[in-house]
CSV table of C-alpha atoms in Angstrom, one decimal:
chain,number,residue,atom,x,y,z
A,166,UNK,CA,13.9,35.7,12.8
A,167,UNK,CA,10.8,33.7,13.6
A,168,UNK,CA,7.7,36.0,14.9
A,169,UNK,CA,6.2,35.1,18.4
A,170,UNK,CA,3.1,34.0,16.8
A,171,UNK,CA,5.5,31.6,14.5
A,172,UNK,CA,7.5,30.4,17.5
A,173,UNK,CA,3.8,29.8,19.3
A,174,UNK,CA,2.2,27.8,16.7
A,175,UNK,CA,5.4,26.0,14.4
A,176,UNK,CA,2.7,24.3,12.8
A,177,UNK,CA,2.1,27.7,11.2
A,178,UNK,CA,5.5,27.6,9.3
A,179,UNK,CA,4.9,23.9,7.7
A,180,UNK,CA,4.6,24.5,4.1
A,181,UNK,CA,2.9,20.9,4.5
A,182,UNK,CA,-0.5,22.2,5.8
A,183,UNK,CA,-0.9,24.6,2.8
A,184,UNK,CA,-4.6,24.4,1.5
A,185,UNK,CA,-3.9,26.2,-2.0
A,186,UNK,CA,-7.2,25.2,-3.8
A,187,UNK,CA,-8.9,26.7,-0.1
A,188,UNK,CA,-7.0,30.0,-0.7
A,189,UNK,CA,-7.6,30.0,-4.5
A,190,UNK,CA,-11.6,30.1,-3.5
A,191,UNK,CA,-11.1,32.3,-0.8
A,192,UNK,CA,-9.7,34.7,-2.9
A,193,UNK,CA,-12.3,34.4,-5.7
A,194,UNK,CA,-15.4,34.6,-3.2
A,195,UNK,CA,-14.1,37.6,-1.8
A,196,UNK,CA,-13.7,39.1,-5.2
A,197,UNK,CA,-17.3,37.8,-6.1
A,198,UNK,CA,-18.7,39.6,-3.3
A,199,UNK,CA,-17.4,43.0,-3.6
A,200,UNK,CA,-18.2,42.9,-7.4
A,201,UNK,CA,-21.7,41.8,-7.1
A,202,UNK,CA,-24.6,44.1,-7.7
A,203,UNK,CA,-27.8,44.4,-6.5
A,204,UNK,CA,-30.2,45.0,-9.6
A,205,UNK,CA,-33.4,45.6,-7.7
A,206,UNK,CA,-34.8,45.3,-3.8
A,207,UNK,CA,-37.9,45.7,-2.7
A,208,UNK,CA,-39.8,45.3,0.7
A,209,UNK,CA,-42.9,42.9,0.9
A,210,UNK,CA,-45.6,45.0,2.1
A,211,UNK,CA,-49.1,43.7,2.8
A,212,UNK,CA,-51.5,44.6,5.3
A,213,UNK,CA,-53.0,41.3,5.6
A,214,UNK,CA,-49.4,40.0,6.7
A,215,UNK,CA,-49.9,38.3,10.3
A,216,UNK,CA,-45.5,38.5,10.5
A,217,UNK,CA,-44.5,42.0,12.1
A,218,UNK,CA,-41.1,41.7,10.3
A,219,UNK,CA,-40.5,43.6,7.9
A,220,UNK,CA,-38.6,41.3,4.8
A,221,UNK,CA,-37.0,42.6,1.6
A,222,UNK,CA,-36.1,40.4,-1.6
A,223,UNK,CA,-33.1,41.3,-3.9
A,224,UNK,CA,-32.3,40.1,-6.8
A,225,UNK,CA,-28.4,39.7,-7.7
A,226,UNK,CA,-25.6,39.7,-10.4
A,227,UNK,CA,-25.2,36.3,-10.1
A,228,UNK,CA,-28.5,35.2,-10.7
A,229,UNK,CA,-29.9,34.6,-7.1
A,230,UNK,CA,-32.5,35.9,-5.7
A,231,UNK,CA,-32.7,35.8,-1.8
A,232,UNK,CA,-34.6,37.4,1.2
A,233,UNK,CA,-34.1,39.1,4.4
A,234,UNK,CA,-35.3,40.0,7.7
A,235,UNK,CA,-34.6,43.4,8.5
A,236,UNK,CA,-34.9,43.3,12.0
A,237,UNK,CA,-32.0,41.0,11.8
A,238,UNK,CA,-29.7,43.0,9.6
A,239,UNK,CA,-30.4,46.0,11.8
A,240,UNK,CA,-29.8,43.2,14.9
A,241,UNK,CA,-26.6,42.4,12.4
A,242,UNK,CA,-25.1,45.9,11.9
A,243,UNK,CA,-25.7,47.2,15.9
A,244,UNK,CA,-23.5,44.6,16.9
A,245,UNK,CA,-20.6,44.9,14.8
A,246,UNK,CA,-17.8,47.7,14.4
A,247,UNK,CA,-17.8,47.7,10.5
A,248,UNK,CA,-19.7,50.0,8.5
A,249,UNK,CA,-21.0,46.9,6.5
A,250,UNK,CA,-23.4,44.2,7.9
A,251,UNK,CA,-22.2,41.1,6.1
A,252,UNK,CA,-25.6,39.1,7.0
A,253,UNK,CA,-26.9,35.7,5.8
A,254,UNK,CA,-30.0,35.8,4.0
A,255,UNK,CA,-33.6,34.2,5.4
A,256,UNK,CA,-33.5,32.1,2.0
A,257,UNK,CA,-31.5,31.8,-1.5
A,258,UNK,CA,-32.1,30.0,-4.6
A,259,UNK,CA,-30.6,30.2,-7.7
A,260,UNK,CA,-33.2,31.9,-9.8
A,261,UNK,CA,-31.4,33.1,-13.0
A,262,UNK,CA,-28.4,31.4,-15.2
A,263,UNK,CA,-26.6,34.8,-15.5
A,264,UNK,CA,-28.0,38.0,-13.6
A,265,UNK,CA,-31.4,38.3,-12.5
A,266,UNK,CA,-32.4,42.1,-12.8
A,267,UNK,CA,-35.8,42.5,-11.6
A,268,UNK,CA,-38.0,40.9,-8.8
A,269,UNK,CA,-41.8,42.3,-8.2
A,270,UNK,CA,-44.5,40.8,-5.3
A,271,UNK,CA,-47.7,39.4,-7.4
A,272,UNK,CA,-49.9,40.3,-4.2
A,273,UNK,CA,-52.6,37.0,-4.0
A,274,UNK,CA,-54.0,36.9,-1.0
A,275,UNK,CA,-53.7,33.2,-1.1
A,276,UNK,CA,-50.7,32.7,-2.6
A,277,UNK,CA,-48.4,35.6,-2.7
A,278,UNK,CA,-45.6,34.9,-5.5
A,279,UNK,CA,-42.5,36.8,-5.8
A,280,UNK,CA,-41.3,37.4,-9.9
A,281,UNK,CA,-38.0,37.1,-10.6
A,282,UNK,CA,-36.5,37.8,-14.3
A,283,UNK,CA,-33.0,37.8,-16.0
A,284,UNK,CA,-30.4,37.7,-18.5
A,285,UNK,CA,-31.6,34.3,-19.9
A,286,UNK,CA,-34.9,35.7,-20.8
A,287,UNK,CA,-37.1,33.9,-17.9
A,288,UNK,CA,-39.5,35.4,-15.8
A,289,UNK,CA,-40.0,32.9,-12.8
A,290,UNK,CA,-42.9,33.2,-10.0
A,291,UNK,CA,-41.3,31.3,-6.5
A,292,UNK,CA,-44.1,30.7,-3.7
A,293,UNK,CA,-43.3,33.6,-1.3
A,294,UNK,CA,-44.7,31.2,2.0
A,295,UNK,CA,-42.1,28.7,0.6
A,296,UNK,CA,-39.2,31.1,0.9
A,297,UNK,CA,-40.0,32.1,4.4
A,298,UNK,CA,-41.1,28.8,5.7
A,299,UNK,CA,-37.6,27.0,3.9
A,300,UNK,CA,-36.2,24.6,6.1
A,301,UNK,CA,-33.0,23.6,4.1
A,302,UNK,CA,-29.9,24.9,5.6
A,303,UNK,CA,-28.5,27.8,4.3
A,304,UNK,CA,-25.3,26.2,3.0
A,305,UNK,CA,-27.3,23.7,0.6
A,306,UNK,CA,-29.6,26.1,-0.7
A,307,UNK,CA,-30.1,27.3,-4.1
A,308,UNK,CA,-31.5,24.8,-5.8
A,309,UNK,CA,-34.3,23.4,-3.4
A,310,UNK,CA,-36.8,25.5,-4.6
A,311,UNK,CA,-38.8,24.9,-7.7
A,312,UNK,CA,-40.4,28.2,-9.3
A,313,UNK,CA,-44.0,27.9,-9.6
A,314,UNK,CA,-44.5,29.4,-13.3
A,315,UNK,CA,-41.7,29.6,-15.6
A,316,UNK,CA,-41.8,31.9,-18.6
A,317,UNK,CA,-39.5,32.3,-21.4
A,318,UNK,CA,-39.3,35.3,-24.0
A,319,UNK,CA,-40.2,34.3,-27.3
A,320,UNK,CA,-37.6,33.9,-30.3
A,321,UNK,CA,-38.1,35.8,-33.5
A,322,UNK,CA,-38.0,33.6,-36.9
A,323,UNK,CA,-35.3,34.9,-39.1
A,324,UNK,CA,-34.1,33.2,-43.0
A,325,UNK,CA,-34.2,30.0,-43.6
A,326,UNK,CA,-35.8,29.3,-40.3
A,327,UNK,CA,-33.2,30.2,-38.4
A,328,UNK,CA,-34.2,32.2,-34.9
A,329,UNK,CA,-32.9,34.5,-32.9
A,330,UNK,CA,-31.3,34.6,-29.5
A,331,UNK,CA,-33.9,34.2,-26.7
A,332,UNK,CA,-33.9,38.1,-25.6
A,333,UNK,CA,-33.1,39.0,-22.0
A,334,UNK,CA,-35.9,40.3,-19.6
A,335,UNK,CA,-34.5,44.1,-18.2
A,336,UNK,CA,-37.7,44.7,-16.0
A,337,UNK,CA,-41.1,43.8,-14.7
A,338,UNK,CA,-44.0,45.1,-13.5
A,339,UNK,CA,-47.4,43.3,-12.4
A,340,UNK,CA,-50.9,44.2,-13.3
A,341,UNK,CA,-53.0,42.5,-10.2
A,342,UNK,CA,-56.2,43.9,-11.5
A,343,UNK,CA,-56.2,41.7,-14.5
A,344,UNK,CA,-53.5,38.9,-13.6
A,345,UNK,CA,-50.6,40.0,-16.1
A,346,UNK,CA,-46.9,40.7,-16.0
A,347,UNK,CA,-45.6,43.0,-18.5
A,348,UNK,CA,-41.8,42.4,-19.4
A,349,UNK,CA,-39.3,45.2,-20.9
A,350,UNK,CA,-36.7,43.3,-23.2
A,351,UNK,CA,-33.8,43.5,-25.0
A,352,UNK,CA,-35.5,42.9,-28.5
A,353,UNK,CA,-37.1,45.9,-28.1
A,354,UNK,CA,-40.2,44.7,-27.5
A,355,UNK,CA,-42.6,44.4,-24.7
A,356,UNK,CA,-44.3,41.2,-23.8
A,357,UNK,CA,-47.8,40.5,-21.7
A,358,UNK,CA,-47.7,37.3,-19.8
A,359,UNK,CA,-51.2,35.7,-17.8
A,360,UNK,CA,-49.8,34.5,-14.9
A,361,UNK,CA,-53.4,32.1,-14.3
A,362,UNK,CA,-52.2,30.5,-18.1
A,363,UNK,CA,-48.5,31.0,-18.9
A,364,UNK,CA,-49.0,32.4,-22.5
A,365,UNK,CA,-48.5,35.3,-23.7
A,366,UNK,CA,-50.7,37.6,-24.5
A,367,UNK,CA,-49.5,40.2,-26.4
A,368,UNK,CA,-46.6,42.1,-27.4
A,369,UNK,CA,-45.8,45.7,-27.9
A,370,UNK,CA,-43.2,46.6,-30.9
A,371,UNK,CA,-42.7,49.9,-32.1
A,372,UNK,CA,-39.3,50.6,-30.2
A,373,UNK,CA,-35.8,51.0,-32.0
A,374,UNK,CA,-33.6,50.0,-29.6
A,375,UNK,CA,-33.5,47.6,-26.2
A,376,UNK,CA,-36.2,48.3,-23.5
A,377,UNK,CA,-35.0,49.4,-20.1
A,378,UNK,CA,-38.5,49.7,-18.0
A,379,UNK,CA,-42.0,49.3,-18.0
A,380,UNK,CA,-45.3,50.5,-15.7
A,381,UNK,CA,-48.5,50.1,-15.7
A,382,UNK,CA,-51.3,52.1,-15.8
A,383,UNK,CA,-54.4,50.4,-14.6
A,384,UNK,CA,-57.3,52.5,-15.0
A,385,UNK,CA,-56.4,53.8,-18.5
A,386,UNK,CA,-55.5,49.6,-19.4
A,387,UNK,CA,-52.1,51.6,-20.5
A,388,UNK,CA,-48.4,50.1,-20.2
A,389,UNK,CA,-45.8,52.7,-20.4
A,390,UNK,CA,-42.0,51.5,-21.7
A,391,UNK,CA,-38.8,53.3,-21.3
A,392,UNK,CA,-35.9,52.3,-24.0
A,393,UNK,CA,-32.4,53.1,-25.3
A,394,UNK,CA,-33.6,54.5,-27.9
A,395,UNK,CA,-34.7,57.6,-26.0
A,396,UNK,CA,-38.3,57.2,-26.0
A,397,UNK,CA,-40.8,56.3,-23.5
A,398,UNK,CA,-44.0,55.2,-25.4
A,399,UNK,CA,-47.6,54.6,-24.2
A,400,UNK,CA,-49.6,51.5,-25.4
A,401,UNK,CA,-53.3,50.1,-25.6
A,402,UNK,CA,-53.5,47.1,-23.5
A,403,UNK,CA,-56.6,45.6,-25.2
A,404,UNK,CA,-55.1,46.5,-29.2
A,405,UNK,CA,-51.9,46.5,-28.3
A,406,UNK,CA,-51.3,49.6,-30.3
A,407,UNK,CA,-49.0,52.9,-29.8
A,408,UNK,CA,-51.0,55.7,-28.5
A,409,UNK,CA,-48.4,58.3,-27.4
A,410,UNK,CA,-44.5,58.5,-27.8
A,411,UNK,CA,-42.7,60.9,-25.2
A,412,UNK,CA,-39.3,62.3,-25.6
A,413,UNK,CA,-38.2,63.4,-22.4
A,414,UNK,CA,-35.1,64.9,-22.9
A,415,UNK,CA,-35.7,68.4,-25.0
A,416,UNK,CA,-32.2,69.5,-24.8
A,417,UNK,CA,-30.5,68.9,-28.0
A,418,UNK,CA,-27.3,68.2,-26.4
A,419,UNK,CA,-29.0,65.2,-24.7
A,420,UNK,CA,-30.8,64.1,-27.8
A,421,UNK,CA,-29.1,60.1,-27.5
A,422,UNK,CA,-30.4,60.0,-24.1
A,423,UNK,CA,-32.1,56.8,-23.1
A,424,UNK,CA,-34.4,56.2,-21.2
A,425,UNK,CA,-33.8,54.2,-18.0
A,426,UNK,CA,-36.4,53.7,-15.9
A,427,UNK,CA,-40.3,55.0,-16.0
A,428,UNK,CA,-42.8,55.9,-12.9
A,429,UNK,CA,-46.4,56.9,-12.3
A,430,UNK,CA,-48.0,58.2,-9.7
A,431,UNK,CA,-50.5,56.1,-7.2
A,432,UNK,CA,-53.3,58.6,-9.1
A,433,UNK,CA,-52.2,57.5,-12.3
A,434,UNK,CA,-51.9,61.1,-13.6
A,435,UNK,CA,-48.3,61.6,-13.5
A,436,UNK,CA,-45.5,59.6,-15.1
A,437,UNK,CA,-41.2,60.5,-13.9
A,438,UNK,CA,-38.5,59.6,-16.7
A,439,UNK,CA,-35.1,58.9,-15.6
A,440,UNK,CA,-33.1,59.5,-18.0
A,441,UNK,CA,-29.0,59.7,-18.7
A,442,UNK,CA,-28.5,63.0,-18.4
A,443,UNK,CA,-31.6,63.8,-15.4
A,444,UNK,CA,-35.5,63.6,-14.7
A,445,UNK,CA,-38.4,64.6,-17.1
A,446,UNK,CA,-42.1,64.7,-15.3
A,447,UNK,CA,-45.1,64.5,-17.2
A,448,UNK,CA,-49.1,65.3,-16.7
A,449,UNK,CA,-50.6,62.0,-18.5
A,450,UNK,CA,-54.3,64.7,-18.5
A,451,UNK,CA,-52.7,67.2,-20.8
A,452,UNK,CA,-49.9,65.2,-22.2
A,453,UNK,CA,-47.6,68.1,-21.1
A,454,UNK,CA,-44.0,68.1,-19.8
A,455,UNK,CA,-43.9,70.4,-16.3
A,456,UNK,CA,-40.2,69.8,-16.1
A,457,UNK,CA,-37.2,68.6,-17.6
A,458,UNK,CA,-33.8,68.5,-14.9
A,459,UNK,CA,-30.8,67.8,-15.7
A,460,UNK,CA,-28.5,65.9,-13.2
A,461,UNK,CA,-24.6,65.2,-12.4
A,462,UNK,CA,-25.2,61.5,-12.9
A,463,UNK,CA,-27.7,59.3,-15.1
A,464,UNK,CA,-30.7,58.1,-12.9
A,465,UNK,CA,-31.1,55.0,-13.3
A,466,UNK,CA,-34.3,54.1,-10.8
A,467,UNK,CA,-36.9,56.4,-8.9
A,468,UNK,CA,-40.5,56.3,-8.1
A,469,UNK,CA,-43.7,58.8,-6.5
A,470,UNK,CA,-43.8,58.6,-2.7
A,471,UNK,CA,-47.0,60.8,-2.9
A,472,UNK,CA,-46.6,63.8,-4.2
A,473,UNK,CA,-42.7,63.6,-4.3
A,474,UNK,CA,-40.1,61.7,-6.6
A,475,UNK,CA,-37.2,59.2,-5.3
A,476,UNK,CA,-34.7,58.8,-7.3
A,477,UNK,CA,-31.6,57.4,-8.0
A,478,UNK,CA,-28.6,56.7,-9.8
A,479,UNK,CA,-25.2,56.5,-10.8
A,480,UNK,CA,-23.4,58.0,-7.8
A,481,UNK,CA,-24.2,57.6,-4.0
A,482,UNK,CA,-27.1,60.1,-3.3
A,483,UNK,CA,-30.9,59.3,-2.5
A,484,UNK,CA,-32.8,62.2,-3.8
A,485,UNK,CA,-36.1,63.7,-3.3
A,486,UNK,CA,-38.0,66.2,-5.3
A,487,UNK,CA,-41.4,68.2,-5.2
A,488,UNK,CA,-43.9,67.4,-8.2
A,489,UNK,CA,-42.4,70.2,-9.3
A,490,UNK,CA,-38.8,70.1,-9.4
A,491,UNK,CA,-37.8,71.4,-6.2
A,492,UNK,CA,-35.0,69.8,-4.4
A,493,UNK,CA,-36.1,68.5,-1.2
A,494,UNK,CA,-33.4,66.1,0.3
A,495,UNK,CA,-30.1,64.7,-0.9
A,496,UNK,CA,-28.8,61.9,1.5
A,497,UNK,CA,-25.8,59.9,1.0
A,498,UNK,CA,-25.9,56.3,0.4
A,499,UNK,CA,-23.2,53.4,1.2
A,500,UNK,CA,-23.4,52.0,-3.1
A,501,UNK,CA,-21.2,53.8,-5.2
A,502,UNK,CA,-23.9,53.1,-7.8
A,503,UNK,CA,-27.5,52.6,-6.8
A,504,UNK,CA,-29.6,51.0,-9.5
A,505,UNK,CA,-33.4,50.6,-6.8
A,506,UNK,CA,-35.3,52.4,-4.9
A,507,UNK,CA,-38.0,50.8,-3.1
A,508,UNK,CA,-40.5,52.5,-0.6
A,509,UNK,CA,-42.1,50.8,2.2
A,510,UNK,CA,-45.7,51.9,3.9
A,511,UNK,CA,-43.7,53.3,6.8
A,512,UNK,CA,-42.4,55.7,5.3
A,513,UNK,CA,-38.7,53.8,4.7
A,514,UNK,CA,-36.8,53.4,1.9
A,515,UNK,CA,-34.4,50.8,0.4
A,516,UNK,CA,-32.1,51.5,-2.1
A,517,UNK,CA,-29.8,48.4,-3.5
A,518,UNK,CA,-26.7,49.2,-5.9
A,519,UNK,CA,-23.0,48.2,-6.6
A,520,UNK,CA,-21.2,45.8,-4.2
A,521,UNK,CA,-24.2,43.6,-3.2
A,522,UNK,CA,-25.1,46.8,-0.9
A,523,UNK,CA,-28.2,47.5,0.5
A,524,UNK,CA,-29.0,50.8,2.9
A,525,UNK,CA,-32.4,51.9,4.5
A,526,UNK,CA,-32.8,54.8,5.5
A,527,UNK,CA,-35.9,55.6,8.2
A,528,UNK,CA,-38.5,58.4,6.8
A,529,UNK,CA,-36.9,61.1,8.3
A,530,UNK,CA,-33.1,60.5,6.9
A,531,UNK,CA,-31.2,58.3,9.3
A,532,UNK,CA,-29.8,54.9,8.2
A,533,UNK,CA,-31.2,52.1,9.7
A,534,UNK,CA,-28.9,49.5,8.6
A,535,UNK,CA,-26.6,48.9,5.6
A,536,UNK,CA,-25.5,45.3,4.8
A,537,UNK,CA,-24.7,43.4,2.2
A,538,UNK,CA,-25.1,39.3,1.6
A,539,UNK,CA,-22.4,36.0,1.3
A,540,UNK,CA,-24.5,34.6,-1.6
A,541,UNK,CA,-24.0,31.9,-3.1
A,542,UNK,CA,-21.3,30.1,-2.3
A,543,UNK,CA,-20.5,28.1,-5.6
């Protein structure tokens, strides 16, 4: 027997009308969306910034990299019923051919840049002004933008002159003081790019295994790398040359650890490992460990709000701990895996994960807003 709705609209029932290459991409977005991930999102946070809004960037699984105002994803998830702001992003371009995993503000007054890098070994600055300002309509973006530096990972000569894949980029981080980006990379090296020339200027080997993370530390001209090879090691800037190798994890039943992601402190004094089995903190004075702690999932990003640690990880918890190790705060989180954490001035945080999520949660605990982004539609 026909349904109401069938007998209402007969058109409904002609086979005719039947868009199947429409369903067929239906079908696929909707599985690209709830698959994606959210490698890294960060809030752009200058004082000199004459726009109140506060806007994040995020970089994707499928390469993009896009930004947001968060006073219209808050706007975004008020007004709907579902748990999940689905929200259209301020701008998008297609920054990365395969996933971009790391994006990082390089703060010039002039002309901030935001760094993107990713699984084809690039590291790209885009004009920051030019992603606000963009004009093109959302559904044409992603290729209207054209990075304003574009760096590629070296290859390594092998027999016969034969040379190696170009190495993917894992993470960044920016040295203002001296205009360089220092990139983590799956060769197992670390490589020092000046952002005024484009070359690079050094590279850090020593490690046995891929590279996971890198920080710097500017008053001591010291770049510290994290690594699958369970290490976090400490190198000269000027010689390029190992100074200190760390092993975070003491336990011998952790001894394959890696080493995920590395912090220091805005005092330079302190430097967090996470780690796959929990969090090692370190005084950088006295080249001590003041605590090793274990943890039900591998963390897999956190940084120093203060004197307190963020962290994060493989299961749906933001947690904060005392310099010490104390357990402060454990507050649930809408990714089932968060690989960010991000802190703004405020006091806010942003953590980004599995699903194309996003959640920030205000300073004292409550969520803001949790939404997630359409993307690309390819």
């Amino acid at each position: 027997m026909a349904t109401a709705a069938a007998q209402a609209n007969p058109a409904s029932m002609d086979a005719r009308s039947w868009d199947e290459a429409s369903y067929r991409r239906g079908i696929l977005r909707s599985r690209d969306l709830s698959s994606r991930n959210l490698f890294r999102a960060v809030f752009f946070d200058h004082s000199d910034d004459s726009d109140p809004d506060v806007v994040l960037a995020a970089a994707s699984s499928d390469g993009s990299l896009a930004s947001y105002s968060l006073s219209s994803c808050i706007s975004a998830a008020s007004q709907g019923e579902a748990a999940v702001a689905l929200v259209d992003p301020v701008c998008i371009v297609q920054a990365h051919r395969g996933p971009a995993y790391d994006v990082r503000f390089y703060p010039d007054p002039q002309q901030p840049l935001l760094f993107s890098c990713g699984d084809d070994g690039r590291i790209r600055g885009w004009r920051w002004h030019e992603m606000q300002s963009c004009l093109v309509p959302l559904s044409v973006q992603g290729d209207h933008l054209e990075p304003a530096l574009d760096l590629v990972n070296p290859q390594h000569e092998g027999p016969w002159g034969a040379r190696s894949p170009i190495p993917e980029n894992n993470a960044i981080a920016i040295n203002k003081q001296d205009g360089s980006i220092f990139a983590a990379t799956g060769d197992a090296c670390a490589y020092c790019w000046d952002v005024e020339t484009g070359k690079c200027k050094m590279t850090f080997m020593g490690h046995t295994d891929y590279l996971h993370s890198v920080a710097v530390r500017e008053s001591n001209r010291q770049v510290v790398t994290g690594s699958e090879d369970g290490t976090a090691r400490i190198w000269d800037c000027r010689s390029g040359k190992l100074t200190q190798v760390i092993h975070p994890v003491k336990n011998k039943a952790f001894e394959s650890s890696w080493v995920s992601c590395v912090a220091i402190d805005a005092s330079e004094s302190w430097l967090a490992c996470g780690t796959s089995s929990g969090i090692s903190v370190w005084s950088l004075l006295s080249n001590e460990c003041i605590f090793n702690l274990d943890c039900h999932a591998p963390v897999q990003d956190l940084l120093f709000d203060k004197n307190q640690i963020l962290a994060v990880g493989a299961e749906p918890v933001l947690s904060r701990f005392t310099i010490n190790g104390t357990v402060l705060s454990q507050i649930k989180c809408a990714p089932q895996s968060t690989f960010s954490v991000s802190i703004h001035s405020s006091g806010m945080a942003a953590v980004a994960g599995y699903g194309g999520l996003v959640d920030v949660i205000s300073e004292l605990g409550s969520h803001l807003c949790t939404f997630g982004s359409r993307g690309l539609d390819k």
